[in-house]
PDB file of C-alpha atoms and ligand atoms in Angstrom:
ATOM      1  CA  MET E   1     -19.740  10.296  15.878  1.00  0.00           C
ATOM      2  CA  PHE E   2     -19.261   7.075  17.854  1.00  0.00           C
ATOM      3  CA  GLU E   3     -22.839   6.783  18.845  1.00  0.00           C
ATOM      4  CA  LYS E   4     -23.466   6.198  15.483  1.00  0.00           C
ATOM      5  CA  THR E   5     -21.066   4.224  13.921  1.00  0.00           C
ATOM      6  CA  GLY E   6     -19.732   2.587  16.939  1.00  0.00           C
ATOM      7  CA  VAL E   7     -16.054   3.490  15.422  1.00  0.00           C
ATOM      8  CA  ALA E   8     -14.075   5.305  18.269  1.00  0.00           C
ATOM      9  CA  THR E   9     -12.362   8.574  16.945  1.00  0.00           C
ATOM     10  CA  ARG E  10      -8.849   8.953  17.045  1.00  0.00           C
ATOM     11  CA  GLU E  11      -9.296  11.473  20.254  1.00  0.00           C
ATOM     12  CA  MET E  12     -10.752   8.801  21.853  1.00  0.00           C
ATOM     13  CA  VAL E  13      -8.475   6.071  21.078  1.00  0.00           C
ATOM     14  CA  MET E  14      -5.590   8.297  22.295  1.00  0.00           C
ATOM     15  CA  THR E  15      -6.956   8.347  25.646  1.00  0.00           C
ATOM     16  CA  LYS E  16      -6.186   4.413  25.816  1.00  0.00           C
ATOM     17  CA  PHE E  17      -3.103   4.285  24.523  1.00  0.00           C
ATOM     18  CA  PRO E  18      -0.062   5.007  27.286  1.00  0.00           C
ATOM     19  CA  PRO E  19       2.698   7.022  26.391  1.00  0.00           C
ATOM     20  CA  ILE E  20       5.192   6.232  23.452  1.00  0.00           C
ATOM     21  CA  GLU E  21       7.545   5.689  25.908  1.00  0.00           C
ATOM     22  CA  ARG E  22       6.070   2.884  27.580  1.00  0.00           C
ATOM     23  CA  ILE E  23       5.085   0.920  24.721  1.00  0.00           C
ATOM     24  CA  ASN E  24       8.886   1.438  23.638  1.00  0.00           C
ATOM     25  CA  LYS E  25       9.771  -0.423  26.836  1.00  0.00           C
ATOM     26  CA  GLY E  26       7.469  -3.400  26.420  1.00  0.00           C
ATOM     27  CA  PRO E  27       3.889  -5.126  26.037  1.00  0.00           C
ATOM     28  CA  VAL E  28       1.314  -3.003  27.396  1.00  0.00           C
ATOM     29  CA  ALA E  29      -2.329  -3.335  27.557  1.00  0.00           C
ATOM     30  CA  VAL E  30      -4.909  -1.251  25.475  1.00  0.00           C
ATOM     31  CA  VAL E  31      -8.264  -1.449  26.895  1.00  0.00           C
ATOM     32  CA  GLU E  32     -10.815   0.233  24.326  1.00  0.00           C
ATOM     33  CA  CYS E  33     -13.863   0.166  26.571  1.00  0.00           C
ATOM     34  CA  TYR E  34     -15.593   3.560  25.954  1.00  0.00           C
ATOM     35  CA  GLN E  35     -18.979   3.358  27.200  1.00  0.00           C
ATOM     36  CA  LYS E  36     -20.281   2.516  30.940  1.00  0.00           C
ATOM     37  CA  ILE E  37     -21.694  -1.203  30.697  1.00  0.00           C
ATOM     38  CA  PRO E  38     -22.195  -3.829  33.729  1.00  0.00           C
ATOM     39  CA  CYS E  39     -18.778  -5.686  33.063  1.00  0.00           C
ATOM     40  CA  ASN E  40     -15.929  -6.566  35.013  1.00  0.00           C
ATOM     41  CA  PRO E  41     -13.900  -9.433  33.775  1.00  0.00           C
ATOM     42  CA  CYS E  42     -10.915  -7.567  32.566  1.00  0.00           C
ATOM     43  CA  GLN E  43     -10.350  -6.425  36.198  1.00  0.00           C
ATOM     44  CA  THR E  44     -10.701  -9.841  37.901  1.00  0.00           C
ATOM     45  CA  ALA E  45      -8.665 -11.924  35.369  1.00  0.00           C
ATOM     46  CA  CYS E  46      -5.697  -9.698  35.696  1.00  0.00           C
ATOM     47  CA  PRO E  47      -3.259 -11.046  37.844  1.00  0.00           C
ATOM     48  CA  PHE E  48      -1.342  -7.852  38.751  1.00  0.00           C
ATOM     49  CA  GLY E  49      -4.187  -5.450  39.620  1.00  0.00           C
ATOM     50  CA  ALA E  50      -3.557  -3.220  37.054  1.00  0.00           C
ATOM     51  CA  ILE E  51      -7.187  -2.715  35.864  1.00  0.00           C
ATOM     52  CA  THR E  52      -9.592  -0.999  38.090  1.00  0.00           C
ATOM     53  CA  ILE E  53     -13.193  -0.794  37.340  1.00  0.00           C
ATOM     54  CA  GLY E  54     -14.022   0.081  41.276  1.00  0.00           C
ATOM     55  CA  GLU E  55     -17.335  -0.722  43.354  1.00  0.00           C
ATOM     56  CA  ASP E  56     -19.528   0.289  40.634  1.00  0.00           C
ATOM     57  CA  ILE E  57     -19.393  -2.349  37.760  1.00  0.00           C
ATOM     58  CA  ASN E  58     -20.760   0.431  35.310  1.00  0.00           C
ATOM     59  CA  ASN E  59     -17.697   2.070  35.586  1.00  0.00           C
ATOM     60  CA  ILE E  60     -15.189   2.400  32.655  1.00  0.00           C
ATOM     61  CA  PRO E  61     -11.987   0.193  33.212  1.00  0.00           C
ATOM     62  CA  CYS E  62      -8.532   2.065  33.918  1.00  0.00           C
ATOM     63  CA  ARG E  63      -5.604   0.349  33.215  1.00  0.00           C
ATOM     64  CA  ASP E  64      -2.108   1.602  35.022  1.00  0.00           C
ATOM     65  CA  GLU E  65       0.574   1.220  32.563  1.00  0.00           C
ATOM     66  CA  ASN E  66       2.888   1.282  35.314  1.00  0.00           C
ATOM     67  CA  VAL E  67       1.496  -2.063  36.938  1.00  0.00           C
ATOM     68  CA  CYS E  68       0.552  -3.646  33.216  1.00  0.00           C
ATOM     69  CA  THR E  69       3.324  -6.467  32.404  1.00  0.00           C
ATOM     70  CA  GLY E  70       1.874  -6.985  29.189  1.00  0.00           C
ATOM     71  CA  CYS E  71       1.079 -10.572  30.223  1.00  0.00           C
ATOM     72  CA  GLY E  72      -2.059 -10.444  27.911  1.00  0.00           C
ATOM     73  CA  VAL E  73      -4.090 -12.811  30.430  1.00  0.00           C
ATOM     74  CA  CYS E  74      -7.136 -10.235  29.904  1.00  0.00           C
ATOM     75  CA  VAL E  75      -7.115 -10.289  25.924  1.00  0.00           C
ATOM     76  CA  SER E  76      -9.270 -13.240  25.590  1.00  0.00           C
ATOM     77  CA  LYS E  77     -11.209 -12.774  28.964  1.00  0.00           C
ATOM     78  CA  CYS E  78     -12.732  -9.502  27.343  1.00  0.00           C
ATOM     79  CA  PRO E  79     -16.658 -10.363  26.224  1.00  0.00           C
ATOM     80  CA  GLY E  80     -16.440  -6.951  24.190  1.00  0.00           C
ATOM     81  CA  LEU E  81     -12.748  -8.189  22.423  1.00  0.00           C
ATOM     82  CA  SER E  82     -11.947  -4.503  23.467  1.00  0.00           C
ATOM     83  CA  ILE E  83      -8.262  -5.515  24.692  1.00  0.00           C
ATOM     84  CA  MET E  84      -5.018  -5.768  22.669  1.00  0.00           C
ATOM     85  CA  ILE E  85      -1.503  -5.689  23.880  1.00  0.00           C
ATOM     86  CA  VAL E  86       1.031  -3.324  21.915  1.00  0.00           C
ATOM     87  CA  ASP E  87       4.744  -3.685  22.275  1.00  0.00           C
ATOM     88  CA  GLY E  88       6.927  -1.600  20.676  1.00  0.00           C
ATOM     89  CA  SER E  89      10.383  -2.672  22.214  1.00  0.00           C
ATOM     90  CA  LYS E  90      11.356  -5.253  19.198  1.00  0.00           C
ATOM     91  CA  SER E  91      12.061  -2.874  16.504  1.00  0.00           C
ATOM     92  CA  PRO E  92      12.662   0.888  15.756  1.00  0.00           C
ATOM     93  CA  ASP E  93      10.551   0.499  12.564  1.00  0.00           C
ATOM     94  CA  THR E  94       7.277  -2.197  13.669  1.00  0.00           C
ATOM     95  CA  VAL E  95       5.224  -2.796  16.471  1.00  0.00           C
ATOM     96  CA  GLN E  96       3.564  -5.711  17.397  1.00  0.00           C
ATOM     97  CA  PHE E  97      -0.214  -6.408  18.605  1.00  0.00           C
ATOM     98  CA  ARG E  98      -1.692  -9.096  20.174  1.00  0.00           C
ATOM     99  CA  ILE E  99      -5.477  -8.873  19.533  1.00  0.00           C
ATOM    100  CA  PRO E 100      -8.174 -11.112  20.265  1.00  0.00           C
ATOM    101  CA  TYR E 101      -9.489 -12.996  16.559  1.00  0.00           C
ATOM    102  CA  GLU E 102     -12.645 -15.392  16.605  1.00  0.00           C
ATOM    103  CA  PHE E 103     -12.916 -15.907  13.155  1.00  0.00           C
ATOM    104  CA  LEU E 104     -12.000 -19.319  11.561  1.00  0.00           C
ATOM    105  CA  PRO E 105      -9.766 -20.413  10.081  1.00  0.00           C
ATOM    106  CA  LEU E 106      -6.963 -19.223  12.031  1.00  0.00           C
ATOM    107  CA  PRO E 107      -3.948 -17.730  10.365  1.00  0.00           C
ATOM    108  CA  GLU E 108      -0.563 -19.476  10.544  1.00  0.00           C
ATOM    109  CA  ALA E 109       2.522 -18.171  12.015  1.00  0.00           C
ATOM    110  CA  GLY E 110       4.531 -16.211   8.947  1.00  0.00           C
ATOM    111  CA  GLU E 111       1.361 -15.656   7.242  1.00  0.00           C
ATOM    112  CA  LYS E 112       0.693 -11.795   5.602  1.00  0.00           C
ATOM    113  CA  VAL E 113      -2.549 -10.373   6.139  1.00  0.00           C
ATOM    114  CA  THR E 114      -4.347  -7.182   5.453  1.00  0.00           C
ATOM    115  CA  GLY E 115      -4.343  -4.849   8.612  1.00  0.00           C
ATOM    116  CA  LEU E 116      -7.534  -3.262   9.056  1.00  0.00           C
ATOM    117  CA  ASP E 117      -8.303   0.252  11.000  1.00  0.00           C
ATOM    118  CA  ARG E 118     -11.198   0.841  13.484  1.00  0.00           C
ATOM    119  CA  ALA E 119     -13.550   1.028  10.722  1.00  0.00           C
ATOM    120  CA  GLY E 120     -12.886  -2.189   9.039  1.00  0.00           C
ATOM    121  CA  GLN E 121     -11.024  -0.683   6.241  1.00  0.00           C
ATOM    122  CA  PRO E 122      -7.547  -1.900   5.035  1.00  0.00           C
ATOM    123  CA  ILE E 123      -4.705   0.208   5.962  1.00  0.00           C
ATOM    124  CA  CYS E 124      -1.565  -2.049   5.671  1.00  0.00           C
ATOM    125  CA  GLU E 125       0.282  -5.323   5.345  1.00  0.00           C
ATOM    126  CA  ALA E 126       0.596  -7.100   8.794  1.00  0.00           C
ATOM    127  CA  LYS E 127       2.594 -10.237   9.464  1.00  0.00           C
ATOM    128  CA  VAL E 128       1.477 -12.865  11.662  1.00  0.00           C
ATOM    129  CA  ILE E 129       3.997 -14.028  14.699  1.00  0.00           C
ATOM    130  CA  LYS E 130       1.959 -16.120  16.479  1.00  0.00           C
ATOM    131  CA  VAL E 131      -1.253 -17.753  17.178  1.00  0.00           C
ATOM    132  CA  MET E 132      -2.350 -18.863  20.661  1.00  0.00           C
ATOM    133  CA  ASP E 133      -5.559 -21.059  21.332  1.00  0.00           C
ATOM    134  CA  PRO E 134      -5.352 -22.879  24.331  1.00  0.00           C
ATOM    135  CA  PRO E 135      -8.520 -24.037  26.192  1.00  0.00           C
ATOM    136  CA  SER E 136      -8.141 -21.522  28.852  1.00  0.00           C
ATOM    137  CA  PHE E 137      -8.706 -19.012  26.341  1.00  0.00           C
ATOM    138  CA  ASP E 138     -12.472 -20.344  25.790  1.00  0.00           C
ATOM    139  CA  ARG E 139     -12.566 -19.938  21.926  1.00  0.00           C
ATOM    140  CA  THR E 140     -11.141 -16.466  21.928  1.00  0.00           C
ATOM    141  CA  PRO E 141      -8.080 -17.115  20.223  1.00  0.00           C
ATOM    142  CA  VAL E 142      -5.080 -14.586  20.480  1.00  0.00           C
ATOM    143  CA  VAL E 143      -3.128 -13.469  17.514  1.00  0.00           C
ATOM    144  CA  THR E 144       0.463 -11.614  17.389  1.00  0.00           C
ATOM    145  CA  LEU E 145       1.543  -9.439  14.350  1.00  0.00           C
ATOM    146  CA  GLU E 146       3.723  -7.299  13.363  1.00  0.00           C
ATOM    147  CA  VAL E 147       3.067  -4.006  12.039  1.00  0.00           C
ATOM    148  CA  ASP E 148       4.836  -0.976  10.275  1.00  0.00           C
ATOM    149  CA  ARG E 149       5.124   1.666  13.006  1.00  0.00           C
ATOM    150  CA  LYS E 150       3.137   4.334  11.680  1.00  0.00           C
ATOM    151  CA  TYR E 151       0.255   2.183  11.848  1.00  0.00           C
ATOM    152  CA  LEU E 152       0.497   2.311  15.733  1.00  0.00           C
ATOM    153  CA  TYR E 153      -2.886   4.041  16.242  1.00  0.00           C
ATOM    154  CA  ASP E 154      -4.972   2.727  13.399  1.00  0.00           C
ATOM    155  CA  PHE E 155      -4.383  -0.792  13.332  1.00  0.00           C
ATOM    156  CA  ARG E 156      -6.914  -2.830  15.108  1.00  0.00           C
ATOM    157  CA  ASN E 157      -7.535  -5.919  13.371  1.00  0.00           C
ATOM    158  CA  PHE E 158      -6.841  -8.107  10.318  1.00  0.00           C
ATOM    159  CA  ARG E 159      -8.210 -10.249   7.493  1.00  0.00           C
ATOM    160  CA  ARG E 160      -6.756 -13.086   5.446  1.00  0.00           C
ATOM    161  CA  GLU E 161      -6.877 -12.975   1.823  1.00  0.00           C
ATOM    162  CA  ALA E 162      -6.665 -16.740   1.288  1.00  0.00           C
TER     163      ALA E 162
HETATM  164  S1  SF4 Q 201      -1.957  -7.479  29.808  1.00  0.00           S
HETATM  165 FE1  SF4 Q 201      -1.786  -8.913  31.997  1.00  0.00          FE
HETATM  166  S2  SF4 Q 201      -1.092  -7.398  33.672  1.00  0.00           S
HETATM  167 FE2  SF4 Q 201      -1.948  -6.057  31.737  1.00  0.00          FE
HETATM  168  S3  SF4 Q 201      -3.894  -5.458  32.463  1.00  0.00           S
HETATM  169 FE3  SF4 Q 201      -4.006  -7.252  30.986  1.00  0.00          FE
HETATM  170  S4  SF4 Q 201      -3.849  -9.043  32.783  1.00  0.00           S
HETATM  171 FE4  SF4 Q 201      -3.254  -7.307  33.664  1.00  0.00          FE
HETATM  172  S1  SF4 Q 202     -14.129  -7.114  30.139  1.00  0.00           S
HETATM  173 FE1  SF4 Q 202     -13.968  -5.826  28.358  1.00  0.00          FE
HETATM  174  S2  SF4 Q 202     -16.059  -4.913  27.861  1.00  0.00           S
HETATM  175 FE2  SF4 Q 202     -15.765  -5.648  30.282  1.00  0.00          FE
HETATM  176  S3  SF4 Q 202     -15.437  -3.722  31.261  1.00  0.00           S
HETATM  177 FE3  SF4 Q 202     -13.288  -4.911  30.770  1.00  0.00          FE
HETATM  178  S4  SF4 Q 202     -12.677  -4.126  28.816  1.00  0.00           S
HETATM  179 FE4  SF4 Q 202     -14.865  -3.510  29.120  1.00  0.00          FE
END
């Protein structure tokens, strides 16, 4: 399935999420890298050593949720746009996501957008909380969005309706 469509199954996705107790404590990285490829900017970018690839650069990265602070440094550094930050500490009803977003024009804080699942299908409404695009992100802006908690494991991207 994944080999044909490139869309991760729920089973695959769940292997990348930390336990809900960790998500509810505060921000943490979800590293959705599923295939062995020669790549390691996530490991080298993390200032806390929370992502390990090891000696073989083809290894799949492993994120330690107990070391990850959710700082978000790794999000814009991944060339595959495979990393997002999830944070369930803000509200019992919603979760916040920080995702890489390379489309223009960028959204604005407060804007309502359409949340998409991993197949690009619309699933919910999402609210833009913040947009970060400093030079250090090297043209990979990072957008923070608030989404209904029931879409925690489904939300992955968004599209503007304007
Ligand atoms: S969010 Fe910060 S601490 Fe966590 S893996 Fe990414 S760079 Fe490391
Ligand atoms: S930088 Fe991104 S694509 Fe490369 S190994 Fe890390 S998570 Fe995977």
